[in-house]
Structure formats: structure tokens, C-alpha cells
Amino acid sequence: MSASPPVAKLPARPSLMTRKMLWMAIVVVAIASSLYIASQGQSALINWGGLGQLGEFWQASLTPDLNPEFLGVMGRATLVTFAYAVCGTTLSIGLGFIGGVLTSATWWRTVLPPAAKGGWLGPLIWRLMRLLLAFPRAIHELIWGLFFLSILGLDPVVAVVAIAIPFSAIVAKVFSEILDTTPRAPLNALLNSGASPAAAWLYGLLPQAFPNLLSYASYRFECSLRSAAVLGVIGAGGLGYEIFLSLQSLQYRQLWTGFYALIILNGTVDLWSAWMRQTMGFTSRLDLQTCREISNRPNDLALPHRPNGALSLSWGLITLAIPLCFWGLGIGWERLWSPRTHRLLQEILTDAAPAWPSFYSLQNLLHLSSLTLSMSILAAALAGAGGILLSFPAARTFLLPGGWLYPQGETTRSLGATSLFLCSRLLLLVSRAIPAPIWALVFLFVLFPGVWPGVLALAVHNLGILGRLMAEVNENLDDRPVRALQTLGASPEQIVLYGVLPQNLGRFVAYIFYRWEVCIRETVIVGLVGAGGLGRLMTEQLSSFDYSGLTLTLGCFVLLTFLVDGISQQMRST
């Protein structure tokens, strides 16, 4: 009797019950629940009577106010906004670097190794430092601005400090993640050879992390520009203030002059930042949870050593601009420790002591928290979907000659493809340059106050940021699989579905969750202009000087921010 031939065993099918699938199910349920909550309690959504006003608004975009006197006003406002951003970024990067080192697990493992005597102290200090920095990070710069405005009055120091405090904590968090994910082999080699912890960090870790630290610093400057414009809403001056005044007085032509100034300023900084990073060999301005992958790419570590006059000139201008901006603003630092500030601070802190909330207050806070959370989820979902769609035509590697969807061997520029590329870039620039509170006021022309104006305002503003970041991911993609598909004759849809998305989808999702964390903070600023949620309650409490109630609302909002931060980090690490 002959033995039966061996039967090859098929590998077991992977289980569908993975953490990724679980998180995906939670996301779907969260979006559906948010849609349900947002639609509750609102009998009508669209205010048809405001359509005429909206038409006047868009019509004015064709005829902005170009009166020389008004252009002079907008020019000075542009310089003020730029100076706020430079000063705020300089302080936040300096303080954030110190905070990033102190909240880095690698630093404490270096100075207090777990195996050494007293090694338990390092993790304890590390956790305390992270907890300490979480509070200023959770509060939006607009709230900080309102707080300092009430004790310092109208002074440039209000805008600079309001940007520097939360941004320092944000920079510290991101810098610590970059430092913790940088390969530690050179650091360990120096430590084992007897180098001090400071010397080992200086020569073994920081040079590797430097490209990502510098790229993120340039991204933070772009964020500072947007925040400087937002602070104009509370009277801090600059372009945001002029735009807000024009909108309140329904001077739409002047309003569009301000928009164009803001768009030109943001676009110039964006182009300059991208050029500097590409010249220095840094390809990405923000890469989340992927620093180890990035650090292994040769073009992120290898700095070009060839002399570059334009690059040297740029560094020279940066070095010159920082002291000039501090001097030009005439910041009165002495206001921070004057007796008047001390007295007002004591009065506010006394009034801000929270009373035990009633059942009705707790119920109201819970309801508004659910609205705020729903607003952030829907805004992040809409901005993420739109950002992914626009990131393809906005990437240089898609439709332009030599791109993945361009006919092979064709070098002539197609008018349609070039127009689509430029329109996509312009759309993303306009949507991110105009602050979310201004978008909310525009949507309030045709929508009744509630959750949806806030959702759409946040979605449009974050769409511009996400689309630009995702387009950059597309441009930095390893194109070998895509070129192989292109050579085999794959259609454009197949190239995107099988060559691009499998490589980029993880980073797209990471960006969406990162912006969700930002969205929950920004719900406050759209709420301040009447878009609903906890922000609207804060506006009422600020108007009635109810500091005790404001403390309770702020505490609720901080807890909500911590919750979103924790969930987002868990999802991004999966």
C-alpha cells in the first residue's frame, strides 16, 4: 500500500479581531453618534434669509479695497502679525526644547539608569513633568489671551505670552517624542565609553534628532502665524483684529483685503519654509510616531555640505528678524511683575474659586461636553476625508510632467493638469490661512447658531492644514512600487489604490488623529463667536464676569482635552 502524498497546509487566516479593527469600529460608532447628537434640538439648520449677505460677501472678493490709506493700515497689521509669530515661536522653541529634554524618557534613563541606585526617581520625575506640561497644552492660546488681557490690558506682551505658553508645552511634547524615538546606539556607545550624559546627548543623540527638531520648529512658526491672526479677535491687534473689525462693520471689500494679506503672508512663509527644508535635505515638516523610520532614510540625515549663498542669507535674515521683532513690538515685560498685575491676578484667582456645582450645572456641562466632542469628531472626519482627496492633485508627483499619473515620456505641461495642481494648492492655502473663528462667522450668515457652523468652520480650516501635510507625504513617498505599476500599464485608479494608499494611509490616519487633538482645543474659539458647545458657555461666563463658573467650565474642557489626547495617542500607536 503506497503512502498518500503529503498535503501542504495552508497558513491560518489572520483573525479579523485585531486592535486596528476594534479602533476602526469605535471610529465608525463615534462618527455616527456625533451625527445624531449634532442633529438633536435644532429644528432648522439653514437661514435662507442670509443668502443675500453671503452673495455680497463672495462678490466683494473680486473688488477688494485697494485704497492707499487702507493698504497702509493692512501693511502695518501684517508686520504686527508677523512679529507676534516670530516672538511667540522663538520663546516657545527655546522653552519647549528644555521641556522636551525634561519630559523625554531617554533623558531620565540616561541620567538615572533604572538599574542604578535611585533609578526609581527618574520615571517618577518624568511622569510628573509630563503631567505638569499637559495643563498649559490643553488650554487654547485664545483663552490664555483673554486671561492675560484681563490682567495686563492691551499690550503686545499679551499676544506673545499667549502664544508662547501653550506652544512651549506642545513643542515639549513633540520634541520629547522625537528624542525618544531617535536611535540610541550612538548614545549608548558614548555612555559605555565613559562620556558624561550631557556630552553623550550632545554628540550621540541630538545630531540625529536635529533634522526632525528643525522641521517641526518651522511647522510651529506656520502655526504661530495662524494663532497670531486668531488673537486679533480679542483685540490683540494685527491682521486678525482688522479682519474682525471689517466683518463686524460689514465692510466686505476691506475684509477681503485682509484675507488676501493673510493668504500672501501664509503662502510666502510656507514656500520659504519648504524651500529651506528641501535645500537642507529635510523632507517632512511633521512626521508623527515615525521618527525611527524617518531617521533611517539617508536624505533626512545627510546634510548637504555644499555652500549655498541663499541658505546662508536666509539664516542671516532669521537671526536679524528675531531681535528686530522683539524691539519693534516694544514689549513691556515689566507689566508681568508690576504691582497692578499682582493685585489683579489675586482678585481673579479669588473670584475664580469654583463653587460646588448644582445638579442642573453638571447636567448642562455634560450636555455641552458631548456637543463639543461631537463637533471635534465631525470636523476631523470631514477635514480628513477632504484632505486625502485634495492631497493627490496638490502633490507635485501626481499630475505634473514626470508624475505618476502623467503619460510616460511626455514632457509637455498639460494646461488642465497644471491648473488643477495650482487650484488645489490655492484652495488649501486659502482654507488654512483664514482663521477658524472667521470661517465660523461666515457660515453663520446662512446657518443658525449651533454645532454645525463650528463643525464646518473647523473642517474647512483643518482641511487646508491636513491637505498640505498629506500632499507632502505623497511627494516624499518611496515611488518604486508606483513606478513598477506604471510600467506594467496600471490605470491611474489602480496606481492610487495599490501603489500609493497602502504606503501612505497609516500616516494620513495619524495626521487626522493629531488634528483631532487640535480640533478639540479649537472648539473653544469657534464657540466664542457663537458656534455652540463649551466655548459658547465660556463666552457667556466671561461677559457676565462669572469667573467661578468659568473655572468649572475650563476644568471640564481640560478633562475633555486629556481624554481626546489619550485616545488619539492610543490610536496612533496601534
Coordinates of C-alpha atoms in Angstrom, one line a residue:
M1 CA 0.0 0.0 0.0
S2 CA 1.5 3.3 -1.1
A3 CA 1.7 6.2 1.3
S4 CA -0.5 9.2 0.4
P5 CA 1.4 12.3 -0.7
P6 CA 1.8 15.0 2.0
V7 CA -0.8 17.7 1.8
A8 CA 0.5 21.2 2.1
K9 CA -1.2 23.0 5.0
L10 CA -2.5 26.5 4.2
P11 CA -1.5 29.2 6.7
A12 CA -4.2 30.1 9.1
R13 CA -6.3 33.1 8.1
P14 CA -5.4 36.1 10.2
S15 CA -8.0 37.0 12.7
L16 CA -10.3 40.0 12.0
M17 CA -10.5 40.8 15.7
T18 CA -7.4 42.9 15.9
R19 CA -6.8 46.2 17.7
K20 CA -6.9 48.1 14.4
M21 CA -10.3 46.6 13.6
L22 CA -11.6 47.4 17.1
W23 CA -10.4 51.1 16.8
M24 CA -12.0 51.3 13.3
A25 CA -15.3 50.1 14.7
I26 CA -15.1 52.6 17.5
V27 CA -14.4 55.4 15.0
V28 CA -17.5 54.5 12.9
V29 CA -19.7 54.4 16.0
A30 CA -18.2 57.7 17.2
I31 CA -18.9 59.5 13.9
A32 CA -22.5 58.1 13.8
S33 CA -23.1 59.1 17.4
S34 CA -21.8 62.6 16.7
L35 CA -24.1 63.0 13.7
Y36 CA -27.0 62.0 15.9
I37 CA -26.0 64.4 18.7
A38 CA -25.4 67.3 16.3
S39 CA -28.8 66.9 14.8
Q40 CA -30.7 66.9 18.1
G41 CA -32.5 70.0 19.3
Q42 CA -32.2 72.0 16.1
S43 CA -35.5 72.5 14.2
A44 CA -33.9 74.4 11.3
L45 CA -30.3 74.4 10.0
I46 CA -30.2 76.8 7.1
N47 CA -31.1 80.5 7.4
W48 CA -32.3 81.3 3.9
G49 CA -32.5 85.0 4.7
G50 CA -28.7 85.2 4.9
L51 CA -28.1 84.0 1.3
G52 CA -28.1 87.6 0.1
Q53 CA -25.5 88.6 2.6
L54 CA -23.4 85.6 1.7
G55 CA -23.6 86.6 -2.0
E56 CA -22.4 90.1 -1.2
F57 CA -19.5 88.6 0.8
W58 CA -18.3 86.5 -2.1
Q59 CA -18.9 89.3 -4.7
A60 CA -16.6 91.5 -2.7
S61 CA -13.7 89.1 -3.2
L62 CA -13.5 90.4 -6.8
T63 CA -13.1 94.1 -5.7
P64 CA -11.0 94.3 -2.5
D65 CA -10.4 97.7 -1.0
L66 CA -7.1 99.0 -2.5
N67 CA -7.3 102.5 -1.1
P68 CA -3.7 103.5 -0.3
E69 CA -4.5 104.6 3.2
F70 CA -6.2 101.3 4.0
L71 CA -3.4 99.4 2.4
G72 CA -1.0 101.2 4.7
V73 CA -3.2 100.1 7.7
M74 CA -3.1 96.5 6.5
G75 CA 0.6 96.6 5.8
R76 CA 1.3 97.6 9.4
A77 CA -1.1 95.0 10.7
T78 CA 0.7 92.3 8.6
L79 CA 4.0 93.3 10.2
V80 CA 2.5 93.1 13.7
T81 CA 1.1 89.6 13.0
F82 CA 4.5 88.5 11.6
A83 CA 6.3 89.9 14.7
Y84 CA 3.9 88.2 17.1
A85 CA 4.6 84.9 15.3
V86 CA 8.4 85.4 15.4
C87 CA 8.5 86.3 19.1
G88 CA 6.0 83.6 20.1
T89 CA 7.8 80.9 18.1
T90 CA 11.3 82.0 19.5
L91 CA 10.1 81.7 23.1
S92 CA 8.1 78.5 22.6
I93 CA 11.0 76.7 20.8
G94 CA 13.5 77.8 23.5
L95 CA 11.3 76.8 26.4
G96 CA 9.9 73.7 24.5
F97 CA 13.4 72.4 23.9
I98 CA 14.1 72.5 27.7
G99 CA 10.7 70.9 28.4
G100 CA 11.3 68.3 25.7
V101 CA 14.5 67.1 27.2
L102 CA 13.0 67.1 30.7
T103 CA 9.9 65.1 29.5
S104 CA 12.0 62.7 27.5
A105 CA 12.2 59.2 28.9
T106 CA 15.6 58.8 27.2
W107 CA 17.0 61.7 29.2
W108 CA 15.9 60.2 32.6
R109 CA 17.1 56.7 31.6
T110 CA 20.5 58.4 30.8
V111 CA 21.0 60.4 34.0
L112 CA 19.2 58.0 36.3
P113 CA 19.5 54.5 34.8
P114 CA 16.8 52.1 36.2
A115 CA 19.5 49.6 37.3
A116 CA 21.4 52.2 39.3
K117 CA 20.8 53.2 42.9
G118 CA 17.8 55.7 43.0
G119 CA 16.8 54.6 39.5
W120 CA 13.1 54.7 40.5
L121 CA 13.4 58.5 40.8
G122 CA 13.8 59.0 37.0
P123 CA 10.4 57.6 36.0
L124 CA 8.7 59.4 38.8
I125 CA 10.1 62.8 37.7
W126 CA 9.4 62.0 34.1
R127 CA 5.7 61.4 34.8
L128 CA 5.4 64.5 37.0
M129 CA 6.9 66.6 34.2
R130 CA 4.6 65.3 31.6
L131 CA 1.6 65.9 33.9
L132 CA 2.7 69.4 34.6
L133 CA 3.1 70.3 30.9
A134 CA -0.2 68.8 30.0
F135 CA -2.3 71.6 31.6
P136 CA -0.9 74.6 29.6
R137 CA -1.1 72.5 26.4
A138 CA -4.8 71.7 26.9
I139 CA -5.9 75.4 27.0
H140 CA -6.1 77.2 23.7
E141 CA -4.0 80.3 23.2
L142 CA -7.2 82.4 22.8
I143 CA -8.2 81.6 26.4
W144 CA -4.7 82.4 27.6
G145 CA -5.0 85.7 25.6
L146 CA -8.3 86.5 27.4
F147 CA -6.7 85.7 30.7
F148 CA -3.7 88.0 30.2
L149 CA -5.8 90.7 28.6
S150 CA -7.8 91.0 31.8
I151 CA -4.7 91.5 34.0
L152 CA -2.2 93.1 31.6
G153 CA -4.6 95.2 29.4
L154 CA -3.9 95.9 25.7
D155 CA -0.2 95.3 25.3
P156 CA 1.8 93.3 22.7
V157 CA 3.1 91.1 25.6
V158 CA -0.4 89.6 25.8
A159 CA -0.2 88.1 22.3
V160 CA 3.4 86.9 22.7
V161 CA 2.9 85.2 26.1
A162 CA -0.5 83.8 25.0
I163 CA 1.3 82.0 22.0
A164 CA 4.4 81.1 24.0
I165 CA 2.8 79.3 26.9
P166 CA 0.7 76.6 25.2
F167 CA 3.1 76.3 22.3
S168 CA 6.0 75.7 24.6
A169 CA 4.1 72.7 26.1
I170 CA 3.1 71.4 22.7
V171 CA 6.7 71.7 21.4
A172 CA 8.0 70.0 24.5
K173 CA 5.6 67.0 23.9
V174 CA 6.6 66.6 20.3
F175 CA 10.3 67.2 20.9
S176 CA 10.3 64.5 23.7
E177 CA 8.6 62.0 21.3
I178 CA 11.3 62.8 18.6
L179 CA 14.1 62.3 21.1
D180 CA 12.6 59.1 22.5
T181 CA 12.2 57.6 19.0
T182 CA 15.7 58.5 17.7
P183 CA 18.0 55.5 17.5
R184 CA 20.1 55.3 20.7
A185 CA 23.0 53.2 19.6
P186 CA 25.5 56.1 19.3
L187 CA 24.3 57.5 22.6
N188 CA 24.8 54.1 24.4
A189 CA 28.2 53.7 22.8
L190 CA 29.4 57.1 24.1
L191 CA 27.9 56.3 27.6
N192 CA 29.6 52.9 27.7
S193 CA 32.9 54.6 26.8
G194 CA 32.7 56.8 29.9
A195 CA 31.3 60.1 28.4
S196 CA 29.1 62.2 30.6
P197 CA 25.3 62.2 29.9
A198 CA 25.4 65.8 28.6
A199 CA 28.3 65.0 26.3
A200 CA 26.7 61.8 25.1
W201 CA 23.4 63.6 24.3
L202 CA 25.3 66.5 22.6
Y203 CA 27.3 64.2 20.3
G204 CA 25.3 61.0 20.2
L205 CA 21.6 61.8 20.1
L206 CA 20.9 65.5 19.2
P207 CA 22.7 65.5 15.8
Q208 CA 20.4 62.6 14.7
A209 CA 17.3 64.3 16.0
F210 CA 18.2 67.7 14.7
P211 CA 16.5 67.4 11.3
N212 CA 13.2 66.4 12.8
L213 CA 13.5 69.1 15.5
L214 CA 14.2 71.8 13.0
S215 CA 11.5 70.7 10.6
Y216 CA 9.0 70.8 13.4
A217 CA 10.2 74.2 14.5
S218 CA 9.4 75.5 11.0
Y219 CA 6.0 74.0 11.1
R220 CA 5.4 75.6 14.5
F221 CA 6.2 79.0 13.0
E222 CA 3.4 78.5 10.5
C223 CA 1.1 77.6 13.4
S224 CA 2.2 80.7 15.2
L225 CA 1.2 82.9 12.3
R226 CA -2.3 81.4 12.3
S227 CA -2.6 81.9 16.1
A228 CA -1.4 85.5 15.9
A229 CA -4.2 86.1 13.5
V230 CA -6.7 84.4 15.8
L231 CA -5.6 86.6 18.7
G232 CA -6.8 89.6 16.8
V233 CA -10.4 88.5 17.5
I234 CA -9.9 89.5 21.2
G235 CA -8.3 92.9 20.3
A236 CA -4.6 92.0 20.4
G237 CA -4.0 93.8 17.1
G238 CA -2.6 92.7 13.8
L239 CA -4.4 91.3 10.8
G240 CA -7.0 89.3 12.8
Y241 CA -8.1 92.4 14.6
E242 CA -8.5 94.4 11.3
I243 CA -10.4 91.5 9.7
F244 CA -12.7 91.2 12.7
L245 CA -13.4 94.9 12.6
S246 CA -14.3 94.8 8.9
L247 CA -16.6 91.8 9.4
Q248 CA -18.4 93.4 12.3
S249 CA -19.0 96.6 10.3
L250 CA -19.9 94.5 7.2
Q251 CA -17.2 96.1 5.1
Y252 CA -16.7 93.1 2.9
R253 CA -14.2 94.8 0.5
Q254 CA -11.9 95.7 3.4
L255 CA -12.5 92.2 4.8
W256 CA -11.2 90.6 1.6
T257 CA -8.1 92.9 1.5
G258 CA -7.3 91.5 4.9
F259 CA -7.9 87.9 3.7
Y260 CA -5.6 88.5 0.8
A261 CA -2.9 89.9 3.0
L262 CA -3.2 86.9 5.3
I263 CA -3.1 84.5 2.4
I264 CA 0.0 86.1 0.9
L265 CA 1.8 86.1 4.3
N266 CA 1.0 82.4 4.9
G267 CA 1.8 81.4 1.4
T268 CA 5.2 83.2 1.5
V269 CA 6.2 81.6 4.8
D270 CA 5.0 78.2 3.5
L271 CA 7.1 78.5 0.3
W272 CA 10.1 79.8 2.2
S273 CA 9.9 77.1 4.8
A274 CA 9.5 74.3 2.2
W275 CA 12.5 75.7 0.2
M276 CA 14.7 75.9 3.3
R277 CA 13.9 72.3 4.4
Q278 CA 14.4 70.9 0.9
T279 CA 17.7 72.8 0.5
M280 CA 18.9 71.3 3.8
G281 CA 17.8 67.8 2.9
F282 CA 14.8 67.7 5.4
T283 CA 11.8 66.3 3.5
S284 CA 9.0 66.4 6.1
R285 CA 7.8 69.2 8.4
L286 CA 5.8 66.9 10.7
D287 CA 6.1 63.2 10.9
L288 CA 4.1 61.6 13.7
Q289 CA 5.3 58.5 15.5
T290 CA 7.5 57.6 12.6
C291 CA 10.8 59.3 13.6
R292 CA 12.6 56.0 13.6
E293 CA 11.6 55.3 10.0
I294 CA 12.5 58.8 9.0
S295 CA 15.8 58.7 10.7
N296 CA 16.8 55.6 8.7
R297 CA 16.2 57.4 5.5
P298 CA 19.5 58.7 4.2
N299 CA 18.2 62.0 2.9
D300 CA 16.9 63.0 6.3
L301 CA 20.3 62.6 8.0
A302 CA 22.7 63.6 5.3
L303 CA 23.0 67.4 5.4
P304 CA 24.4 68.8 2.1
H305 CA 27.8 70.3 2.7
R306 CA 27.9 72.3 -0.4
P307 CA 27.9 76.0 0.3
N308 CA 24.6 77.7 -0.5
G309 CA 24.5 81.5 -0.5
A310 CA 20.7 81.8 -0.5
L311 CA 20.5 79.5 2.5
S312 CA 23.2 81.5 4.4
L313 CA 21.3 84.6 3.6
S314 CA 18.1 83.1 5.0
W315 CA 19.7 82.1 8.2
G316 CA 21.2 85.6 8.4
L317 CA 17.7 87.2 8.0
I318 CA 16.2 84.9 10.7
T319 CA 19.0 85.9 13.1
L320 CA 18.3 89.6 12.3
A321 CA 14.5 89.3 12.4
I322 CA 14.2 87.9 15.9
P323 CA 15.7 90.9 17.8
L324 CA 14.1 93.3 15.4
C325 CA 10.6 91.8 16.1
F326 CA 11.1 92.0 19.9
W327 CA 12.3 95.6 19.5
G328 CA 9.6 96.6 17.0
L329 CA 6.8 95.4 19.2
G330 CA 8.1 97.4 22.2
I331 CA 7.0 94.6 24.6
G332 CA 6.6 95.8 28.2
W333 CA 7.9 92.8 30.1
E334 CA 7.8 94.8 33.3
R335 CA 4.0 94.6 33.2
L336 CA 4.3 90.9 34.0
W337 CA 5.5 91.6 37.6
S338 CA 4.1 95.1 38.2
P339 CA 2.1 95.7 41.5
R340 CA -1.1 96.2 39.4
T341 CA -0.7 92.9 37.7
H342 CA -0.1 91.2 41.0
R343 CA -3.2 92.8 42.5
L344 CA -5.5 91.9 39.5
L345 CA -4.2 88.4 39.5
Q346 CA -5.0 87.9 43.2
E347 CA -8.5 89.3 42.6
I348 CA -9.2 87.0 39.7
L349 CA -7.8 84.0 41.5
T350 CA -10.1 84.8 44.5
D351 CA -13.1 85.2 42.3
A352 CA -12.2 82.1 40.3
A353 CA -12.5 79.7 43.2
P354 CA -15.1 77.2 42.0
A355 CA -18.3 76.6 44.0
W356 CA -19.8 73.1 44.2
P357 CA -21.9 72.8 41.1
S358 CA -25.7 72.1 41.2
F359 CA -27.2 69.1 39.5
Y360 CA -28.5 71.3 36.7
S361 CA -25.0 72.8 36.2
L362 CA -23.5 69.3 35.9
Q363 CA -26.2 68.2 33.5
N364 CA -25.6 71.3 31.4
L365 CA -21.8 70.7 31.4
L366 CA -22.2 67.1 30.4
H367 CA -24.6 68.0 27.5
L368 CA -22.2 70.8 26.2
S369 CA -19.2 68.5 26.6
S370 CA -21.0 65.9 24.3
L371 CA -21.7 68.7 21.8
T372 CA -18.0 69.8 21.9
L373 CA -16.8 66.3 21.4
S374 CA -19.2 65.7 18.6
M375 CA -18.1 69.0 16.9
S376 CA -14.4 67.9 17.0
I377 CA -15.1 64.4 15.7
L378 CA -17.2 65.5 12.8
A379 CA -14.8 68.3 11.9
A380 CA -11.8 65.9 12.0
A381 CA -13.6 63.4 9.9
L382 CA -14.7 65.9 7.2
A383 CA -11.3 67.6 7.1
G384 CA -9.5 64.2 6.9
A385 CA -11.6 62.9 4.0
G386 CA -11.3 66.2 2.1
G387 CA -7.6 66.4 2.9
I388 CA -6.9 62.9 1.5
L389 CA -8.8 63.8 -1.7
L390 CA -7.1 67.1 -2.3
S391 CA -3.6 65.8 -1.3
F392 CA -3.4 63.9 -4.6
P393 CA -3.8 66.8 -7.1
A394 CA -1.9 69.1 -4.8
A395 CA 1.2 66.8 -4.8
R396 CA 3.9 67.6 -7.4
T397 CA 4.4 63.9 -8.0
F398 CA 0.9 63.2 -9.5
L399 CA -0.2 65.4 -12.4
L400 CA 2.8 67.4 -13.4
P401 CA 5.3 66.1 -16.1
G402 CA 7.2 63.1 -14.6
G403 CA 4.4 62.4 -12.2
W404 CA 2.9 59.0 -11.5
L405 CA -0.4 59.8 -13.4
Y406 CA 1.3 61.6 -16.2
P407 CA 1.9 59.8 -19.6
Q408 CA 5.3 58.3 -19.6
G409 CA 7.8 60.0 -21.9
E410 CA 5.6 63.1 -22.1
T411 CA 7.4 66.3 -21.1
T412 CA 5.0 69.0 -22.3
R413 CA 3.0 70.6 -19.4
S414 CA -0.8 70.0 -19.7
L415 CA -2.8 73.1 -19.1
G416 CA -5.6 71.2 -17.4
A417 CA -3.2 69.3 -15.1
T418 CA -1.2 72.4 -14.2
S419 CA -4.4 74.3 -13.5
L420 CA -5.7 71.5 -11.2
F421 CA -2.4 71.4 -9.3
L422 CA -2.4 75.2 -8.8
C423 CA -6.1 75.4 -7.9
S424 CA -5.7 72.6 -5.3
R425 CA -2.7 74.3 -3.7
L426 CA -4.6 77.7 -3.7
L427 CA -7.7 76.1 -2.2
L428 CA -5.6 74.5 0.6
L429 CA -3.8 77.8 1.2
V430 CA -7.0 79.9 1.5
S431 CA -8.7 77.4 3.8
R432 CA -5.9 77.2 6.3
A433 CA -4.8 80.9 6.1
I434 CA -8.2 82.2 7.2
P435 CA -8.7 81.5 11.0
A436 CA -11.5 79.1 12.1
P437 CA -13.4 81.8 14.0
I438 CA -13.7 83.9 10.8
W439 CA -14.9 80.9 8.9
A440 CA -17.5 80.3 11.7
L441 CA -18.7 83.9 11.3
V442 CA -19.0 83.4 7.5
F443 CA -21.0 80.2 8.0
L444 CA -23.3 82.0 10.5
F445 CA -24.5 84.1 7.5
V446 CA -26.5 81.1 6.3
L447 CA -26.7 78.7 9.3
F448 CA -28.4 79.1 12.6
P449 CA -26.2 79.1 15.7
G450 CA -25.4 75.6 16.9
V451 CA -23.0 72.8 16.3
W452 CA -22.8 72.8 12.5
P453 CA -21.3 76.3 11.9
G454 CA -18.5 75.2 14.3
V455 CA -18.1 71.9 12.6
L456 CA -17.9 73.4 9.1
A457 CA -15.5 76.2 10.2
L458 CA -13.1 73.7 11.9
A459 CA -13.4 71.3 9.0
V460 CA -12.6 73.9 6.3
H461 CA -9.6 75.4 8.3
N462 CA -8.2 72.0 9.1
L463 CA -8.8 70.7 5.6
G464 CA -6.1 73.2 4.4
I465 CA -3.6 72.0 7.0
L466 CA -4.2 68.3 6.6
G467 CA -4.3 68.5 2.8
R468 CA -0.9 70.3 2.7
L469 CA 0.7 67.8 5.1
M470 CA -0.7 64.8 3.2
A471 CA 0.4 66.3 -0.1
E472 CA 3.9 66.5 1.3
V473 CA 3.6 62.8 2.4
N474 CA 2.7 61.9 -1.2
E475 CA 5.7 63.8 -2.5
N476 CA 8.1 62.1 -0.1
L477 CA 6.7 58.6 -1.0
D478 CA 9.1 55.8 -2.0
D479 CA 8.0 55.7 -5.6
R480 CA 9.5 52.3 -6.6
P481 CA 6.2 50.3 -6.2
V482 CA 4.3 53.0 -8.0
R483 CA 6.8 53.2 -10.9
A484 CA 6.6 49.4 -11.2
L485 CA 2.8 49.5 -11.5
Q486 CA 3.1 52.4 -14.0
T487 CA 5.5 50.4 -16.2
L488 CA 3.1 47.4 -16.1
G489 CA 0.3 49.6 -17.5
A490 CA -1.8 50.0 -14.4
S491 CA -4.6 52.6 -14.7
P492 CA -4.5 55.8 -12.6
E493 CA -7.1 54.3 -10.1
Q494 CA -5.0 51.2 -9.7
I495 CA -1.8 53.2 -9.1
V496 CA -3.6 55.2 -6.3
L497 CA -5.3 52.2 -4.8
Y498 CA -2.5 49.6 -4.9
G499 CA 0.7 51.8 -5.1
V500 CA 0.1 54.9 -3.1
L501 CA -2.6 54.4 -0.4
P502 CA -1.2 51.2 1.1
Q503 CA 2.0 53.1 1.8
N504 CA 0.5 56.4 2.9
L505 CA -2.8 55.5 4.6
G506 CA -1.1 55.0 8.0
R507 CA 0.4 58.4 8.0
F508 CA -2.8 60.0 6.7
V509 CA -4.7 58.5 9.7
A510 CA -2.0 59.6 12.1
Y511 CA -2.3 63.2 10.9
I512 CA -6.1 63.1 11.2
F513 CA -5.9 61.9 14.8
Y514 CA -3.3 64.5 15.5
R515 CA -5.6 67.3 14.1
W516 CA -8.4 65.8 16.1
E517 CA -6.5 66.8 19.3
V518 CA -6.1 70.3 17.8
C519 CA -9.8 70.4 16.8
I520 CA -10.9 69.8 20.4
R521 CA -8.9 72.8 21.5
E522 CA -10.2 74.9 18.7
T523 CA -13.8 74.2 19.5
V524 CA -13.4 76.9 22.2
I525 CA -12.6 79.6 19.7
V526 CA -15.5 78.9 17.3
G527 CA -17.7 78.6 20.4
L528 CA -16.6 82.1 21.4
V529 CA -18.2 83.5 18.2
G530 CA -21.5 81.7 18.8
A531 CA -20.9 78.3 17.2
G532 CA -22.0 76.3 20.3
G533 CA -20.5 73.9 22.8
L534 CA -18.5 74.7 25.9
G535 CA -16.9 77.7 24.1
R536 CA -20.3 79.4 23.9
L537 CA -20.9 78.9 27.6
M538 CA -17.4 80.4 28.3
T539 CA -18.4 83.5 26.3
E540 CA -21.5 84.0 28.4
Q541 CA -19.5 83.5 31.6
L542 CA -16.8 85.9 30.5
S543 CA -19.4 88.5 29.6
S544 CA -21.1 88.3 33.0
F545 CA -17.7 88.1 34.9
D546 CA -18.7 84.7 36.3
Y547 CA -15.1 83.6 36.9
S548 CA -16.2 80.8 39.3
G549 CA -18.4 79.2 36.7
L550 CA -15.7 79.8 34.1
T551 CA -13.2 77.8 36.2
L552 CA -15.6 74.9 36.3
T553 CA -16.2 75.0 32.5
L554 CA -12.5 75.3 31.9
G555 CA -11.8 72.3 34.1
C556 CA -14.4 70.3 32.2
F557 CA -12.8 71.3 28.9
V558 CA -9.3 70.4 30.1
L559 CA -10.5 66.9 31.2
L560 CA -12.1 66.5 27.7
T561 CA -8.9 67.5 26.1
F562 CA -6.9 65.0 28.2
L563 CA -9.4 62.3 27.1
V564 CA -9.1 63.1 23.4
D565 CA -5.2 63.3 23.7
G566 CA -5.2 59.8 25.4
I567 CA -7.5 58.2 22.8
S568 CA -5.6 59.8 19.9
Q569 CA -2.3 58.6 21.1
Q570 CA -3.6 55.1 21.6
M571 CA -5.0 55.0 18.1
R572 CA -1.8 56.5 16.5
S573 CA 0.4 53.9 18.3
T574 CA -1.8 50.9 17.1

